[in-house]
Coordinates of N, CA, C and O in Angstrom, one line a residue:
M38 N -15.8 -18.4 -3.6 CA -14.8 -17.7 -3.7 C -14.4 -17.4 -2.4 O -15.0 -17.0 -1.5
P39 N -13.0 -17.6 -1.9 CA -12.5 -17.2 -0.6 C -12.6 -15.6 -0.3 O -12.4 -14.9 -1.4
A40 N -12.5 -15.3 0.8 CA -12.5 -13.7 1.1 C -11.1 -13.2 0.6 O -11.2 -11.8 0.4
V41 N -10.2 -14.0 0.6 CA -8.6 -13.3 0.4 C -8.2 -14.4 -0.6 O -8.3 -15.6 -0.3
E42 N -7.3 -14.0 -1.5 CA -6.5 -15.0 -2.4 C -5.2 -14.1 -2.7 O -5.2 -13.1 -3.2
N43 N -4.1 -14.7 -2.8 CA -3.0 -14.2 -3.2 C -2.4 -14.6 -4.3 O -2.3 -15.8 -4.7
V44 N -2.1 -13.6 -5.2 CA -1.8 -13.9 -6.8 C -0.5 -13.1 -7.1 O -0.7 -11.8 -7.2
A45 N 0.4 -13.9 -7.4 CA 1.6 -13.0 -7.7 C 1.9 -11.6 -7.0 O 2.1 -10.7 -7.7
H46 N 2.1 -11.6 -5.7 CA 2.3 -10.7 -4.9 C 1.0 -9.3 -4.8 O 1.4 -8.4 -4.2
A47 N 0.0 -9.8 -5.5 CA -1.0 -8.8 -5.3 C -2.3 -9.7 -4.7 O -2.4 -10.8 -5.1
Q48 N -2.8 -9.0 -3.7 CA -3.9 -9.8 -2.9 C -5.0 -9.2 -3.3 O -5.3 -8.1 -3.7
F49 N -6.2 -10.2 -3.4 CA -7.5 -10.1 -4.1 C -8.4 -10.4 -2.9 O -8.2 -11.7 -2.4
V50 N -9.2 -9.5 -2.5 CA -10.2 -9.4 -1.5 C -11.5 -9.1 -2.0 O -11.7 -7.9 -2.6
V51 N -12.5 -10.0 -1.5 CA -13.9 -9.6 -1.9 C -14.6 -8.4 -1.0 O -15.6 -7.7 -1.4
I52 N -13.9 -8.0 0.1 CA -14.5 -7.1 0.9 C -13.7 -5.6 0.5 O -12.8 -5.8 0.5
A53 N -14.7 -4.5 0.4 CA -14.0 -3.5 -0.1 C -13.1 -2.9 1.1 O -13.4 -2.9 2.3
P54 N -12.0 -2.3 0.8 CA -11.0 -1.5 1.8 C -11.8 -0.5 2.4 O -12.6 0.3 1.8
P55 N -11.5 -0.2 3.7 CA -12.1 1.3 4.5 C -11.2 2.3 3.6 O -10.3 2.0 3.1
E56 N -11.7 3.5 3.9 CA -11.2 4.7 3.4 C -9.8 5.0 4.2 O -9.5 4.5 5.2
P57 N -8.6 5.4 3.4 CA -7.6 5.5 3.9 C -7.5 6.5 5.2 O -8.4 7.4 5.3
I58 N -6.6 6.4 6.2 CA -6.7 7.3 7.6 C -5.6 8.4 6.9 O -4.6 8.2 6.3
I59 N -6.1 9.6 7.3 CA -5.3 10.8 6.8 C -4.1 10.7 8.0 O -4.7 11.2 9.0
E60 N -3.0 10.6 7.8 CA -2.0 10.8 8.6 C -1.3 12.3 8.5 O -1.0 12.6 7.3
P61 N -0.9 12.9 9.9 CA 0.2 14.1 9.6 C 1.2 13.6 9.0 O 1.8 12.4 9.5
I62 N 2.1 14.0 8.2 CA 3.4 13.7 7.9 C 4.3 14.6 8.5 O 4.4 15.6 8.6
P63 N 5.2 13.6 9.4 CA 6.1 14.4 10.4 C 7.4 15.1 9.3 O 7.4 14.7 8.3
V64 N 8.1 15.8 10.1 CA 9.0 16.4 9.6 C 10.1 15.5 9.0 O 10.6 14.4 10.0
A65 N 10.7 15.5 7.8 CA 11.7 14.4 7.4 C 12.7 14.3 8.3 O 13.5 15.3 8.7
P66 N 13.3 13.1 8.6 CA 14.2 13.0 9.8 C 15.6 13.1 8.9 O 16.6 13.2 10.0
Y67 N 15.6 13.2 7.9 CA 17.1 13.4 7.3 C 16.8 13.7 5.8 O 15.9 13.6 5.3
E68 N 17.9 14.4 5.2 CA 17.9 14.9 3.8 C 17.6 13.6 2.8 O 18.3 12.5 3.0
G69 N 16.9 13.7 1.8 CA 16.6 12.6 1.0 C 15.5 11.6 1.3 O 15.2 10.8 0.5
A70 N 14.9 12.0 2.7 CA 13.9 10.9 3.0 C 12.6 11.1 2.2 O 12.2 12.4 2.0
V71 N 12.0 10.0 1.9 CA 10.8 9.9 0.9 C 9.7 9.3 2.1 O 9.9 8.3 2.5
W72 N 8.4 10.3 1.9 CA 7.2 9.6 2.8 C 6.5 8.7 2.1 O 6.0 8.9 0.9
A73 N 6.3 7.3 2.6 CA 5.6 6.5 2.1 C 4.2 6.2 2.7 O 4.2 5.8 4.2
P74 N 3.2 6.8 2.5 CA 2.0 6.9 3.3 C 1.8 5.5 3.7 O 2.1 4.4 2.9
G75 N 0.7 5.5 4.6 CA 0.2 4.1 5.2 C -1.0 3.7 4.3 O -1.3 4.4 3.4
Y76 N -1.4 2.7 4.8 CA -2.3 1.8 3.7 C -3.1 0.6 4.7 O -2.4 0.3 5.6
H77 N -4.3 0.4 4.2 CA -4.7 -0.9 4.9 C -4.4 -2.1 4.1 O -4.1 -2.2 2.8
R78 N -3.8 -3.0 5.0 CA -3.7 -4.6 4.7 C -4.7 -5.6 5.1 O -4.9 -5.2 6.2
Y79 N -4.9 -6.6 4.2 CA -5.7 -7.6 4.8 C -5.0 -8.5 5.3 O -4.2 -9.2 4.8
H80 N -5.4 -8.9 6.5 CA -4.8 -9.9 7.5 C -5.6 -10.7 8.2 O -6.3 -10.0 9.0
R81 N -5.7 -11.8 8.4 CA -6.6 -12.8 9.0 C -8.0 -12.3 9.2 O -8.5 -12.2 10.2
G82 N -8.3 -12.0 7.9 CA -9.9 -12.0 7.8 C -10.4 -10.3 8.1 O -11.8 -10.0 8.4
R83 N -9.5 -9.6 8.4 CA -9.8 -8.1 8.4 C -8.9 -7.1 8.0 O -7.6 -7.5 7.8
Y84 N -9.3 -5.9 7.8 CA -8.3 -4.9 7.5 C -7.6 -4.3 8.5 O -8.0 -4.1 9.7
V85 N -6.2 -3.9 8.4 CA -5.3 -3.7 9.5 C -4.5 -2.4 8.9 O -4.0 -2.6 7.7
W86 N -4.5 -1.1 9.4 CA -3.9 -0.2 9.0 C -2.1 -0.2 9.5 O -2.0 -0.6 10.4
I87 N -1.5 0.0 8.3 CA -0.2 0.1 8.4 C 0.2 1.4 8.3 O 0.0 2.2 7.1
G88 N 0.8 2.1 9.3 CA 1.0 3.6 9.5 C 2.1 3.9 8.3 O 3.2 3.0 7.9
G89 N 2.2 5.1 7.8 CA 3.2 5.6 6.9 C 4.7 5.7 7.5 O 4.6 5.6 8.7
R90 N 5.6 5.8 6.9 CA 6.9 6.0 7.4 C 8.0 6.5 6.2 O 7.7 6.6 5.2
Y91 N 9.0 7.1 6.8 CA 10.0 7.5 5.8 C 11.0 6.4 5.5 O 11.3 5.5 6.4
Q92 N 11.4 6.6 4.2 CA 12.4 5.6 3.7 C 13.6 6.3 2.9 O 13.4 7.5 2.6
H93 N 14.5 5.5 2.7 CA 15.7 6.2 2.1 C 15.1 6.5 0.5 O 14.8 5.6 0.0
G94 N 15.4 7.7 -0.1 CA 14.8 8.0 -1.7 C 15.8 7.2 -2.3 O 16.8 6.8 -1.8
R95 N 15.5 7.1 -3.7 CA 16.4 6.5 -4.5 C 16.5 7.4 -5.8 O 15.4 8.0 -6.6
P96 N 17.6 7.7 -6.1 CA 17.8 9.1 -7.2 C 17.3 8.5 -8.7 O 17.5 7.2 -8.9
G97 N 16.6 9.4 -9.2 CA 15.8 8.7 -10.3 C 14.7 8.1 -10.3 O 14.0 7.6 -11.2
Y98 N 14.0 7.9 -8.8 CA 12.9 7.2 -8.8 C 11.9 7.8 -7.9 O 12.2 8.9 -7.0
I99 N 10.3 7.7 -8.1 CA 9.7 8.1 -7.3 C 8.9 7.0 -6.5 O 8.9 5.8 -7.2
W100 N 8.3 7.3 -5.4 CA 7.6 6.2 -4.5 C 6.0 6.2 -5.0 O 5.4 6.9 -4.9
A101 N 5.7 5.0 -5.5 CA 4.4 4.8 -6.0 C 3.8 4.2 -4.8 O 4.2 3.0 -4.4
P102 N 2.7 4.7 -4.3 CA 2.1 4.1 -2.8 C 1.2 2.9 -3.0 O 1.1 2.4 -4.3
H103 N 1.2 2.1 -2.1 CA 0.1 0.8 -1.9 C -1.2 1.4 -2.4 O -1.4 2.5 -2.1
R104 N -2.0 0.5 -2.9 CA -3.3 1.0 -3.6 C -4.2 -0.3 -3.6 O -3.7 -1.3 -3.9
W105 N -5.2 -0.2 -3.5 CA -6.4 -0.9 -3.6 C -7.2 -0.8 -5.0 O -7.7 0.5 -5.1
E106 N -7.4 -1.5 -5.9 CA -8.3 -1.3 -7.4 C -9.4 -2.4 -7.3 O -9.1 -3.4 -6.9
H107 N -10.5 -1.8 -7.6 CA -11.7 -2.4 -7.7 C -11.7 -3.3 -9.2 O -11.3 -2.8 -10.2
E108 N -11.8 -4.6 -9.0 CA -11.6 -5.5 -10.3 C -12.9 -6.8 -10.0 O -12.9 -7.4 -9.2
G109 N -13.8 -6.7 -11.0 CA -14.8 -7.5 -11.1 C -15.5 -7.4 -9.8 O -16.0 -6.4 -9.3
R110 N -15.5 -8.6 -8.8 CA -16.2 -9.0 -7.9 C -15.3 -8.6 -6.7 O -16.0 -9.1 -5.7
G111 N -14.1 -7.7 -6.6 CA -13.4 -7.7 -5.4 C -12.6 -6.6 -5.5 O -12.7 -5.8 -6.5
W112 N -11.6 -6.7 -4.7 CA -10.4 -5.7 -4.6 C -9.2 -6.3 -4.7 O -9.0 -7.1 -4.2
R113 N -8.2 -5.5 -5.4 CA -6.8 -6.2 -5.4 C -5.9 -5.3 -5.1 O -5.8 -3.9 -5.3
H114 N -5.0 -5.5 -4.0 CA -4.2 -4.9 -3.5 C -2.6 -4.9 -4.3 O -2.2 -5.9 -4.6
H115 N -2.0 -3.6 -4.7 CA -0.9 -3.7 -5.3 C 0.3 -2.8 -4.4 O -0.1 -1.7 -4.0
P116 N 1.0 -3.6 -4.0 CA 2.2 -3.0 -3.1 C 2.9 -1.7 -3.6 O 2.9 -1.6 -4.9
G117 N 3.1 -0.9 -2.8 CA 4.1 0.3 -2.8 C 5.3 -0.2 -3.6 O 5.8 -1.4 -3.3
R118 N 5.9 0.7 -4.3 CA 7.1 0.2 -5.3 C 7.7 1.6 -5.7 O 7.1 2.6 -5.8
W119 N 9.0 1.4 -5.9 CA 9.8 2.5 -6.8 C 9.4 2.5 -8.0 O 9.7 1.3 -8.8
Q120 N 9.3 3.7 -8.7 CA 9.2 3.7 -10.2 C 10.3 4.7 -10.6 O 10.5 5.6 -10.1
R121 N 10.7 4.3 -11.8 CA 11.6 5.3 -12.5 C 10.7 6.6 -12.8 O 9.8 6.8 -13.4
H122 N 11.4 7.8 -12.8 CA 11.0 9.2 -12.6 C 11.1 9.7 -14.1 O 12.0 9.4 -14.9

């Protein structure tokens, strides 16, 4: 099995991701800003930290952060997305 495989927008990696980095959340730059926490991305054979950022909120939605879930013999990345509240 290769170290990484892309399957329908979800990445599957056999190497466990590192623990998330705890980032201080800066003051929101504008009203309605929503904090999207940082996450580890698997890129070119290693994990790379992508720092958190503010984004414009969407009325009636909440931000579901990026996450890694253990599945069988590896880990699957699920990208962050907006979910109806």
